[in-house]
Short mmCIF file of C-alpha atoms in Angstrom, two decimals:
data_model
loop_
_atom_site.label_atom_id
_atom_site.label_comp_id
_atom_site.label_asym_id
_atom_site.label_seq_id
_atom_site.Cartn_x
_atom_site.Cartn_y
_atom_site.Cartn_z
CA MET A 1 -0.03 0.11 -0.08
CA ASN A 2 1.48 3.47 -1.15
CA TRP A 3 -0.44 6.10 -0.53
CA ASP A 4 0.78 9.22 -1.82
CA TRP A 5 -0.09 12.89 -1.21
CA ALA A 6 1.63 14.62 -3.84
CA VAL A 7 -1.08 12.74 -6.45
CA VAL A 8 -3.90 13.59 -4.48
CA GLU A 9 -2.76 17.16 -4.64
CA ASP A 10 -2.26 16.86 -8.43
CA PHE A 11 -6.16 15.79 -8.33
CA MET A 12 -7.18 18.16 -6.88
CA PRO A 13 -8.24 21.29 -9.11
CA ARG A 14 -9.61 18.40 -11.56
CA PHE A 15 -11.76 17.01 -8.31
CA TRP A 16 -13.67 20.57 -7.86
CA ASP A 17 -14.48 20.93 -11.25
CA GLY A 18 -16.29 17.18 -10.62
CA VAL A 19 -17.65 18.28 -8.34
CA LEU A 20 -19.32 20.79 -9.74
CA VAL A 21 -20.28 19.25 -12.77
CA THR A 22 -22.06 16.51 -10.05
CA LEU A 23 -23.69 19.32 -8.31
CA GLN A 24 -25.03 20.68 -11.13
CA ALA A 25 -25.96 17.68 -12.96
CA LEU A 26 -28.03 16.92 -8.89
CA ALA A 27 -29.28 20.00 -8.81
CA ILE A 28 -30.64 20.41 -12.83
CA GLY A 29 -31.66 16.28 -11.94
CA THR A 30 -33.44 16.96 -8.94
CA LEU A 31 -36.04 20.02 -10.77
CA ILE A 32 -36.93 17.70 -13.67
CA ALA A 33 -37.44 14.55 -11.56
CA PHE A 34 -39.32 17.06 -9.08
CA ALA A 35 -41.51 18.53 -11.75
CA LEU A 36 -41.63 15.94 -14.21
CA GLY A 37 -42.76 13.63 -11.33
CA LEU A 38 -45.81 15.79 -10.37
CA VAL A 39 -47.00 15.66 -13.87
CA TRP A 40 -46.58 12.14 -14.19
CA ALA A 41 -49.03 11.67 -10.66
CA LEU A 42 -51.31 14.07 -11.90
CA ALA A 43 -51.86 12.53 -15.11
CA GLN A 44 -52.04 8.65 -13.41
CA ARG A 45 -55.16 10.80 -11.64
CA SER A 46 -57.29 12.22 -14.66
CA SER A 47 -60.48 10.05 -15.39
CA GLN A 48 -59.52 10.11 -19.04
CA ILE A 49 -58.40 6.45 -19.40
CA TRP A 50 -56.24 7.42 -22.65
CA VAL A 51 -54.41 9.57 -20.50
CA ARG A 52 -53.79 7.23 -17.60
CA TRP A 53 -52.81 3.97 -18.91
CA PRO A 54 -50.11 4.90 -21.32
CA VAL A 55 -48.23 7.63 -18.65
CA THR A 56 -48.53 4.07 -16.19
CA ALA A 57 -47.33 2.20 -18.67
CA ILE A 58 -44.18 5.18 -19.50
CA THR A 59 -43.39 5.29 -15.76
CA GLU A 60 -43.80 1.32 -15.23
CA PHE A 61 -41.14 0.40 -17.72
CA ILE A 62 -38.85 3.61 -17.08
CA ARG A 63 -38.55 2.50 -13.15
CA ASN A 64 -38.03 -1.05 -13.90
CA THR A 65 -35.20 -0.48 -16.26
CA PRO A 66 -31.69 0.54 -15.47
CA LEU A 67 -30.80 4.29 -15.88
CA LEU A 68 -27.30 2.82 -16.94
CA VAL A 69 -28.83 1.49 -20.03
CA GLN A 70 -31.59 4.35 -20.23
CA LEU A 71 -28.28 6.86 -20.08
CA PHE A 72 -26.65 5.23 -23.43
CA PHE A 73 -30.43 4.88 -24.71
CA LEU A 74 -30.38 8.43 -24.82
CA PHE A 75 -27.29 9.41 -25.61
CA TYR A 76 -26.48 6.56 -29.10
CA VAL A 77 -30.31 5.93 -30.01
CA VAL A 78 -32.17 9.81 -29.25
CA PRO A 79 -30.00 11.34 -31.67
CA ASN A 80 -30.73 8.97 -34.37
CA PHE A 81 -34.17 10.53 -34.32
CA GLY A 82 -34.41 13.70 -33.13
CA PRO A 83 -31.79 16.14 -30.97
CA SER A 84 -28.08 14.88 -30.56
CA MET A 85 -27.30 16.10 -26.72
CA SER A 86 -24.02 16.99 -24.86
CA PRO A 87 -22.75 13.48 -22.29
CA LEU A 88 -23.56 16.10 -19.66
CA THR A 89 -27.17 17.49 -20.81
CA THR A 90 -28.30 13.36 -21.88
CA GLY A 91 -26.67 12.92 -17.95
CA ILE A 92 -28.68 15.12 -16.60
CA VAL A 93 -31.82 14.42 -19.19
CA GLY A 94 -31.21 10.74 -17.96
CA LEU A 95 -31.22 11.09 -14.04
CA GLY A 96 -34.28 13.77 -14.05
CA LEU A 97 -36.64 11.56 -15.77
CA HIS A 98 -35.75 8.11 -14.04
CA TYR A 99 -36.33 9.83 -10.77
CA SER A 100 -39.37 11.19 -11.94
CA THR A 101 -41.06 7.89 -12.09
CA TYR A 102 -39.65 7.38 -8.03
CA THR A 103 -41.34 10.90 -7.49
CA ALA A 104 -44.26 10.41 -9.29
CA GLU A 105 -44.92 7.35 -6.67
CA VAL A 106 -43.63 9.78 -3.34
CA TYR A 107 -46.66 12.46 -4.67
CA ARG A 108 -49.24 9.75 -5.57
CA ALA A 109 -48.72 8.48 -2.57
CA GLY A 110 -48.70 11.91 -0.40
CA ILE A 111 -51.74 13.00 -2.30
CA GLY A 112 -53.52 9.44 -1.36
CA GLY A 113 -52.59 10.04 2.15
CA VAL A 114 -55.05 13.11 2.39
CA PRO A 115 -58.14 12.49 4.09
CA ILE A 116 -60.94 12.28 1.96
CA GLY A 117 -63.01 14.42 4.30
CA GLN A 118 -60.96 17.20 3.23
CA TRP A 119 -62.22 16.69 -0.53
CA GLU A 120 -65.61 16.28 1.04
CA ALA A 121 -65.06 19.84 2.42
CA ALA A 122 -63.70 21.96 -0.28
CA THR A 123 -66.55 20.63 -2.38
CA ALA A 124 -68.97 21.69 0.81
CA LEU A 125 -67.23 25.21 0.36
CA SER A 126 -67.41 25.01 -3.22
CA LEU A 127 -64.11 25.77 -3.49
CA SER A 128 -63.42 25.45 -7.18
CA LYS A 129 -60.71 22.87 -8.34
CA GLY A 130 -57.68 25.13 -8.63
CA ARG A 131 -58.37 26.43 -5.06
CA THR A 132 -58.84 23.04 -3.74
CA TRP A 133 -55.53 21.57 -4.43
CA ARG A 134 -53.80 25.09 -4.03
CA ALA A 135 -55.83 25.97 -0.70
CA VAL A 136 -56.86 22.21 0.51
CA ILE A 137 -54.97 19.09 -0.43
CA LEU A 138 -51.11 20.55 -1.06
CA PRO A 139 -50.14 21.97 1.83
CA GLN A 140 -51.38 18.96 3.27
CA ALA A 141 -49.66 16.51 0.82
CA ILE A 142 -46.56 18.63 1.07
CA ARG A 143 -45.63 17.11 4.49
CA ARG A 144 -45.71 14.08 3.67
CA VAL A 145 -43.74 14.46 0.11
CA VAL A 146 -40.98 16.17 1.45
CA PRO A 147 -39.06 13.37 3.83
CA PRO A 148 -39.52 10.51 0.66
CA LEU A 149 -38.12 13.28 -2.07
CA GLY A 150 -35.15 13.62 0.04
CA ASN A 151 -33.96 10.53 0.63
CA TYR A 152 -34.51 10.44 -3.84
CA VAL A 153 -32.26 13.38 -4.44
CA VAL A 154 -29.57 11.22 -1.94
CA ALA A 155 -30.15 8.73 -4.00
CA MET A 156 -29.96 10.39 -7.79
CA LEU A 157 -26.19 11.82 -5.81
CA LYS A 158 -25.40 8.24 -5.68
CA ASP A 159 -25.98 7.12 -9.07
CA SER A 160 -25.45 10.31 -10.46
CA PRO A 161 -21.52 8.90 -11.44
CA MET A 162 -23.60 6.84 -14.17
CA ILE A 163 -23.08 9.71 -16.65
CA ALA A 164 -19.21 8.99 -16.44
CA THR A 165 -19.83 6.31 -18.36
CA ILE A 166 -20.99 8.27 -21.62
CA GLY A 167 -18.46 10.74 -21.51
CA ALA A 168 -19.27 12.90 -19.12
CA PHE A 169 -16.48 15.15 -16.41
CA ASP A 170 -18.08 14.36 -13.00
CA MET A 171 -16.08 13.34 -10.20
CA LEU A 172 -15.97 10.21 -11.45
CA GLY A 173 -15.31 10.81 -14.77
CA GLU A 174 -12.17 13.16 -13.32
CA ALA A 175 -11.06 10.26 -11.33
CA GLN A 176 -10.78 7.29 -14.31
CA ALA A 177 -9.39 10.23 -16.84
CA PHE A 178 -6.70 11.18 -13.87
CA SER A 179 -6.25 7.35 -13.08
CA ASN A 180 -5.47 5.67 -16.74
CA GLU A 181 -3.28 9.19 -16.89
CA THR A 182 -1.22 8.54 -14.17
CA PHE A 183 -1.94 4.79 -12.81
CA THR A 184 -2.42 6.13 -9.67
CA THR A 185 -5.71 5.02 -7.68
CA GLU A 186 -5.83 7.79 -5.32
CA ALA A 187 -8.62 9.26 -7.35
CA LEU A 188 -11.02 6.86 -7.27
CA THR A 189 -10.54 6.50 -3.80
CA VAL A 190 -11.01 10.88 -3.27
CA VAL A 191 -13.96 10.41 -4.93
CA GLY A 192 -15.03 7.18 -3.34
CA VAL A 193 -15.17 9.05 0.42
CA ALA A 194 -16.52 12.18 -1.22
CA PHE A 195 -19.53 10.65 -1.92
CA ILE A 196 -20.05 9.20 2.01
CA VAL A 197 -18.95 13.07 2.98
CA ILE A 198 -21.67 14.52 0.86
CA ALA A 199 -24.42 12.01 1.18
CA TYR A 200 -24.37 11.21 5.18
CA PRO A 201 -24.87 15.04 6.42
CA ALA A 202 -27.35 14.67 3.91
CA SER A 203 -29.11 11.95 4.88
CA LEU A 204 -29.27 13.48 8.24
CA LEU A 205 -30.55 16.21 7.36
CA ILE A 206 -33.49 14.28 5.84
CA ARG A 207 -33.97 12.35 9.32
CA ALA A 208 -34.30 15.69 11.01
CA LEU A 209 -36.84 17.18 8.33
CA GLU A 210 -38.31 13.64 8.54
CA ARG A 211 -38.72 14.40 12.44
CA ARG A 212 -39.99 17.88 12.30
CA LEU A 213 -42.91 17.12 9.13
CA VAL A 214 -44.26 14.07 10.26
CA ARG A 215 -45.51 13.69 13.65
CA MET B 1 -28.65 -5.73 -37.98
CA MET B 2 -28.19 -8.32 -35.01
CA SER B 3 -26.76 -11.42 -36.57
CA SER B 4 -28.01 -14.43 -35.24
CA GLU B 5 -24.07 -15.82 -34.81
CA PHE B 6 -24.22 -12.68 -32.05
CA PHE B 7 -27.15 -13.01 -31.04
CA THR B 8 -25.75 -16.94 -29.92
CA THR B 9 -22.16 -15.97 -28.38
CA TRP B 10 -22.80 -12.41 -26.34
CA PHE B 11 -26.42 -11.96 -25.86
CA LEU B 12 -28.10 -15.29 -24.39
CA PRO B 13 -24.50 -15.54 -22.21
CA GLY B 14 -25.10 -12.48 -21.09
CA ILE B 15 -28.63 -12.53 -20.07
CA TRP B 16 -27.06 -15.30 -18.44
CA VAL B 17 -24.78 -13.71 -16.66
CA THR B 18 -27.05 -10.70 -15.81
CA ILE B 19 -29.54 -13.70 -13.87
CA GLN B 20 -25.84 -14.81 -12.09
CA VAL B 21 -24.36 -11.82 -11.10
CA THR B 22 -28.38 -10.98 -9.44
CA VAL B 23 -28.78 -14.32 -7.67
CA TYR B 24 -24.67 -14.23 -6.03
CA ALA B 25 -25.04 -10.45 -4.96
CA ALA B 26 -28.81 -11.06 -3.83
CA ALA B 27 -27.13 -14.24 -1.72
CA LEU B 28 -24.34 -11.91 -0.49
CA GLY B 29 -26.43 -8.88 0.33
CA ALA B 30 -29.06 -10.87 1.91
CA ALA B 31 -26.26 -12.61 4.23
CA ILE B 32 -25.33 -8.78 5.13
CA ALA B 33 -28.27 -7.28 5.97
CA PHE B 34 -29.42 -9.89 8.01
CA GLY B 35 -26.37 -9.87 9.87
CA ILE B 36 -25.79 -6.12 9.74
CA GLY B 37 -29.74 -5.73 10.57
CA LEU B 38 -29.04 -8.09 13.65
CA ALA B 39 -26.13 -6.49 14.91
CA ARG B 40 -28.28 -3.20 15.01
CA THR B 41 -30.02 -4.45 17.14
CA SER B 42 -27.72 -6.13 19.42
CA ARG B 43 -27.66 -5.07 23.34
CA PHE B 44 -23.81 -4.35 23.21
CA TRP B 45 -23.09 -0.92 21.78
CA ILE B 46 -20.22 -1.34 20.50
CA VAL B 47 -21.73 -3.85 18.24
CA ARG B 48 -24.92 -1.71 16.94
CA PHE B 49 -22.41 0.91 16.49
CA VAL B 50 -19.78 -0.71 14.13
CA ALA B 51 -22.93 -2.02 11.94
CA GLY B 52 -23.83 1.70 12.40
CA ILE B 53 -20.85 3.07 10.70
CA TYR B 54 -20.95 -0.21 7.86
CA PHE B 55 -24.49 1.00 6.97
CA GLU B 56 -23.78 4.76 6.94
CA ILE B 57 -20.59 4.05 4.73
CA PHE B 58 -22.32 1.78 2.39
CA ARG B 59 -25.30 3.52 2.03
CA GLY B 60 -23.73 6.95 1.09
CA MET B 61 -21.96 5.38 -0.92
CA SER B 62 -22.39 4.94 -4.94
CA ALA B 63 -22.06 1.74 -6.13
CA LEU B 64 -20.69 2.58 -9.36
CA VAL B 65 -17.52 4.11 -7.53
CA LEU B 66 -17.51 1.24 -5.07
CA MET B 67 -17.46 -1.18 -8.64
CA PHE B 68 -14.44 0.81 -9.75
CA TRP B 69 -12.58 0.88 -6.37
CA MET B 70 -12.55 -2.54 -6.30
CA PHE B 71 -11.83 -3.41 -9.50
CA PHE B 72 -9.18 -0.76 -10.38
CA ALA B 73 -7.96 0.59 -6.73
CA LEU B 74 -8.04 -2.50 -4.99
CA PRO B 75 -5.60 -4.72 -6.82
CA LEU B 76 -2.91 -1.79 -6.29
CA PHE B 77 -2.79 -2.39 -2.73
CA GLY B 78 -2.51 -5.80 -3.79
CA TRP B 79 -5.87 -7.57 -4.08
CA GLN B 80 -6.65 -8.29 -7.37
CA LEU B 81 -10.33 -9.68 -7.64
CA VAL B 82 -12.06 -11.30 -11.54
CA PRO B 83 -14.23 -8.82 -12.64
CA MET B 84 -17.76 -10.82 -12.05
CA TRP B 85 -16.43 -10.69 -8.21
CA ALA B 86 -15.29 -7.16 -8.42
CA GLY B 87 -19.16 -6.51 -9.65
CA VAL B 88 -20.83 -9.03 -6.98
CA SER B 89 -19.09 -7.91 -4.05
CA ALA B 90 -20.11 -3.85 -4.77
CA LEU B 91 -23.87 -4.64 -5.44
CA GLY B 92 -23.71 -7.42 -2.66
CA LEU B 93 -22.57 -4.63 0.44
CA THR B 94 -24.26 -1.65 -1.00
CA TYR B 95 -27.68 -3.84 -1.04
CA GLY B 96 -26.86 -5.67 2.12
CA ALA B 97 -26.72 -2.34 3.69
CA TYR B 98 -29.70 -1.29 2.81
CA GLY B 99 -31.28 -4.70 3.40
CA SER B 100 -29.94 -3.83 7.03
CA GLU B 101 -32.68 -1.01 7.38
CA ILE B 102 -35.18 -3.30 5.87
CA VAL B 103 -34.36 -6.06 8.61
CA ARG B 104 -33.95 -3.80 11.61
CA GLY B 105 -37.17 -2.26 10.44
CA SER B 106 -39.00 -4.93 10.68
CA LEU B 107 -37.93 -6.29 13.76
CA ALA B 108 -37.86 -2.87 15.51
CA ALA B 109 -42.09 -3.03 14.46
CA VAL B 110 -43.24 -6.51 16.17
CA ALA B 111 -45.09 -5.70 19.31
CA PRO B 112 -43.53 -5.32 22.13
CA ALA B 113 -45.89 -8.01 23.60
CA GLN B 114 -44.86 -10.35 21.72
CA ARG B 115 -40.76 -9.63 22.84
CA GLU B 116 -42.27 -9.90 26.59
CA ALA B 117 -44.14 -12.70 26.21
CA GLY B 118 -40.68 -14.77 25.05
CA ILE B 119 -39.10 -12.98 27.81
CA ALA B 120 -41.94 -14.71 30.77
CA LEU B 121 -40.88 -18.29 28.76
CA ASN B 122 -37.61 -17.81 30.05
CA PHE B 123 -36.28 -17.75 25.80
CA THR B 124 -32.62 -17.38 25.43
CA ARG B 125 -32.36 -14.79 22.92
CA TRP B 126 -32.05 -16.09 20.08
CA GLN B 127 -34.74 -18.67 20.78
CA ARG B 128 -36.70 -15.42 20.95
CA LEU B 129 -35.17 -14.14 17.90
CA ARG B 130 -35.72 -17.22 16.03
CA LEU B 131 -39.43 -18.44 16.99
CA ILE B 132 -41.19 -15.32 17.92
CA GLU B 133 -39.56 -12.46 16.14
CA LEU B 134 -38.12 -13.21 12.63
CA PRO B 135 -41.38 -15.15 11.77
CA GLN B 136 -43.63 -12.51 12.46
CA ALA B 137 -40.82 -9.71 10.71
CA TRP B 138 -41.29 -12.00 7.71
CA PRO B 139 -44.27 -11.20 6.39
CA GLU B 140 -43.48 -7.36 6.50
CA MET B 141 -40.17 -7.93 4.84
CA VAL B 142 -40.75 -9.34 1.89
CA PRO B 143 -41.99 -7.09 0.11
CA PRO B 144 -39.60 -4.35 0.24
CA PHE B 145 -36.71 -6.99 0.19
CA ASN B 146 -38.90 -7.47 -3.51
CA ASN B 147 -37.97 -3.89 -4.32
CA LEU B 148 -34.63 -4.08 -3.27
CA LEU B 149 -34.30 -6.93 -5.54
CA ILE B 150 -35.38 -5.09 -8.80
CA GLU B 151 -33.35 -2.21 -7.84
CA LEU B 152 -30.59 -4.86 -7.61
CA LEU B 153 -31.32 -6.20 -10.60
CA LYS B 154 -31.07 -3.02 -12.26
CA GLY B 155 -27.74 -1.74 -10.79
CA THR B 156 -26.10 -5.38 -12.15
CA ALA B 157 -26.20 -3.37 -15.57
CA LEU B 158 -23.25 -1.75 -13.67
CA VAL B 159 -20.75 -4.56 -14.27
CA SER B 160 -20.32 -4.36 -17.83
CA VAL B 161 -18.31 -1.14 -17.18
CA ILE B 162 -15.98 -3.62 -15.76
CA THR B 163 -15.95 -5.91 -18.32
CA VAL B 164 -18.10 -8.32 -17.17
CA ALA B 165 -19.38 -9.89 -20.38
CA ASP B 166 -23.77 -9.38 -19.08
CA MET B 167 -26.28 -8.10 -21.31
CA THR B 168 -25.73 -4.41 -21.14
CA PHE B 169 -21.84 -5.30 -21.90
CA ALA B 170 -23.36 -7.61 -24.78
CA GLY B 171 -25.84 -4.36 -25.92
CA ASN B 172 -21.93 -1.59 -25.88
CA LEU B 173 -20.07 -4.96 -28.67
CA LEU B 174 -22.40 -4.52 -30.48
CA ARG B 175 -22.49 -1.09 -30.69
CA LEU B 176 -19.65 -1.21 -31.41
CA GLY B 177 -19.35 -3.15 -34.15
CA THR B 178 -22.41 -2.22 -35.89
CA ASN B 179 -23.75 1.08 -34.82
CA GLU B 180 -27.11 -0.88 -35.10
CA THR B 181 -28.36 1.14 -31.85
CA THR B 182 -31.79 1.68 -31.75
CA PRO B 183 -32.52 -1.83 -32.13
CA VAL B 184 -29.50 -3.07 -29.59
CA TYR B 185 -30.58 -0.54 -26.57
CA SER B 186 -34.16 -1.05 -27.39
CA LEU B 187 -34.06 -4.60 -26.92
CA LEU B 188 -31.72 -4.52 -23.85
CA LEU B 189 -34.53 -1.85 -21.94
CA VAL B 190 -37.31 -4.56 -23.18
CA LEU B 191 -35.43 -7.60 -21.91
CA TYR B 192 -34.62 -5.85 -18.43
CA PHE B 193 -37.96 -5.04 -18.04
CA VAL B 194 -39.27 -9.02 -18.69
CA LEU B 195 -36.81 -9.54 -16.31
CA ALA B 196 -37.89 -7.24 -13.38
CA PHE B 197 -41.30 -8.61 -14.32
CA LEU B 198 -40.94 -12.06 -13.89
CA ILE B 199 -39.11 -11.44 -9.96
CA THR B 200 -42.50 -9.25 -9.49
CA ARG B 201 -44.37 -12.48 -10.72
CA GLY B 202 -42.08 -14.95 -8.88
CA MET B 203 -41.79 -13.16 -5.63
CA ARG B 204 -45.78 -12.17 -5.58
CA LEU B 205 -45.63 -16.24 -4.64
CA VAL B 206 -43.20 -15.80 -1.69
CA GLU B 207 -45.18 -12.43 -0.56
CA ARG B 208 -48.62 -14.54 -0.32
CA ARG B 209 -46.77 -17.06 1.36
CA ALA B 210 -45.12 -15.56 4.50
CA LYS B 211 -48.68 -13.60 4.59
CA ALA B 212 -50.48 -17.21 5.10
CA GLY B 213 -47.50 -18.35 6.98
CA ILE B 214 -48.07 -16.73 10.21
CA GLY B 215 -49.68 -19.53 12.71
CA GLN B 216 -53.50 -18.42 13.37
CA THR B 217 -54.50 -21.93 13.02
CA PRO B 218 -55.84 -24.12 16.01
CA GLU B 219 -52.74 -26.75 15.88
CA GLU B 220 -50.68 -23.96 16.40
CA THR B 221 -51.18 -23.81 19.48
CA GLY B 222 -47.91 -24.90 21.13
CA PHE B 223 -46.66 -25.10 17.86
CA ILE B 224 -43.50 -23.06 19.76
CA THR B 225 -42.46 -25.37 22.62
CA ARG B 226 -42.95 -28.88 19.93
CA LYS B 227 -40.72 -26.88 17.92
CA LEU B 228 -38.09 -26.27 20.68
CA SER B 229 -38.48 -30.37 22.43
CA ALA B 230 -38.33 -31.73 18.74
CA ARG B 231 -34.49 -30.06 18.78
CA GLY B 232 -34.07 -31.17 21.93
CA GLU B 233 -34.08 -27.52 23.69
CA SER B 234 -35.99 -27.29 27.14
CA VAL B 235 -37.91 -24.88 28.04
CA GLN B 236 -38.83 -23.48 31.61
CA ALA B 237 -41.73 -21.86 31.15
CA GLY B 238 -42.22 -19.66 33.53
CA SER B 239 -40.20 -21.39 36.14
CA GLN B 240 -39.68 -18.14 38.37
CA SER B 241 -42.15 -15.41 38.66
CA ALA B 242 -45.14 -17.75 36.70
CA GLY B 243 -44.10 -19.89 39.44
CA GLY B 244 -47.14 -18.99 41.34
CA MET B 245 -49.82 -18.60 39.77
CA GLY B 246 -50.50 -22.10 38.92
#
């Protein structure tokens, strides 16, 4: 075992580049997952079967196939038909799309957990559909969805290195390139530790949120 | 288009490798899940602490990074793993950590009175666990473990990046060889979906049996003591405290 701090020092500038890319992918991916997930969840509540059924089929398919293969699909197949995207953009879209099917379930459970009497009360007060959602249902659903949504952000963080496989220079991508150039392993180890260092406080934060919101 | 020769030399074996990796990693993951999950309910704080550290490390770690590390970095510490086993251990270590939370949570969900009943019957800790707590926690455990198994199946695609010739690896080879990306990756996605579907179907049977398995029939009265005496273990039921109540 020959650990060389000089190598770590050499890697540092590129490590920070990688951290920025990872965090960027995580932030935009999260936005996509949260927004698109809500769209899926509401579409699955639609009274129209031709909306409900295809959306359920698509989300089930995405959820039950590997993110890695979806990334390959987006990167190598989609350009045959439509726009070709940079590795990072593809990665962000892939992460967001994949996790939107998970967040959809979270929203679905959160909305379904609002007692039926709340809907009836809104009807009794003859609130409009929009006001029912905005003033009655969503404020109650949010308390239920925040902790599981937070868990999926951490899960996305841990899956984000997969974008390195299509050539995006996130933390893992930088570490891999650096290791190949220098024949060292310190970079991979640093990145491994970095994931724990980021993920652990994040999961503590979510646990604290859970305690505050769900009681 | 895909030649039939390619299909038999790479894709079919690839499917088999994917199934193998899933089974091995699931076995390793389950063993770790029970080991760490039980350790996290231990009486001794040091055992709980060590198991907790394992849980936090491997839950916080990215499976892909761990796999890379085991495949590329471990050899330089003098420990060379075959690609397949680097992949299986990375997946097993990761999913074992997730599974330990399922084991811990479902044991904690067993009604405290059940545990107390075991104490009242003077069961040892091990007997309580084996005969009272685990059988009741089991039906609670099965559905989340099934979800975990699907996650694991999807995770096995990662082993392709460390040159294990699974389905995804075969797909990547074919893309490099023919550039026929659309049929290749579409087929891959469908194959994973079908495997996940089969697992879900198969596990639904296990789920139903686990739910039905909880003893409520009249014959089950005395089940535990019979089971114990059949094994030659003694139960001094109510030897001390219940002595005067007869």
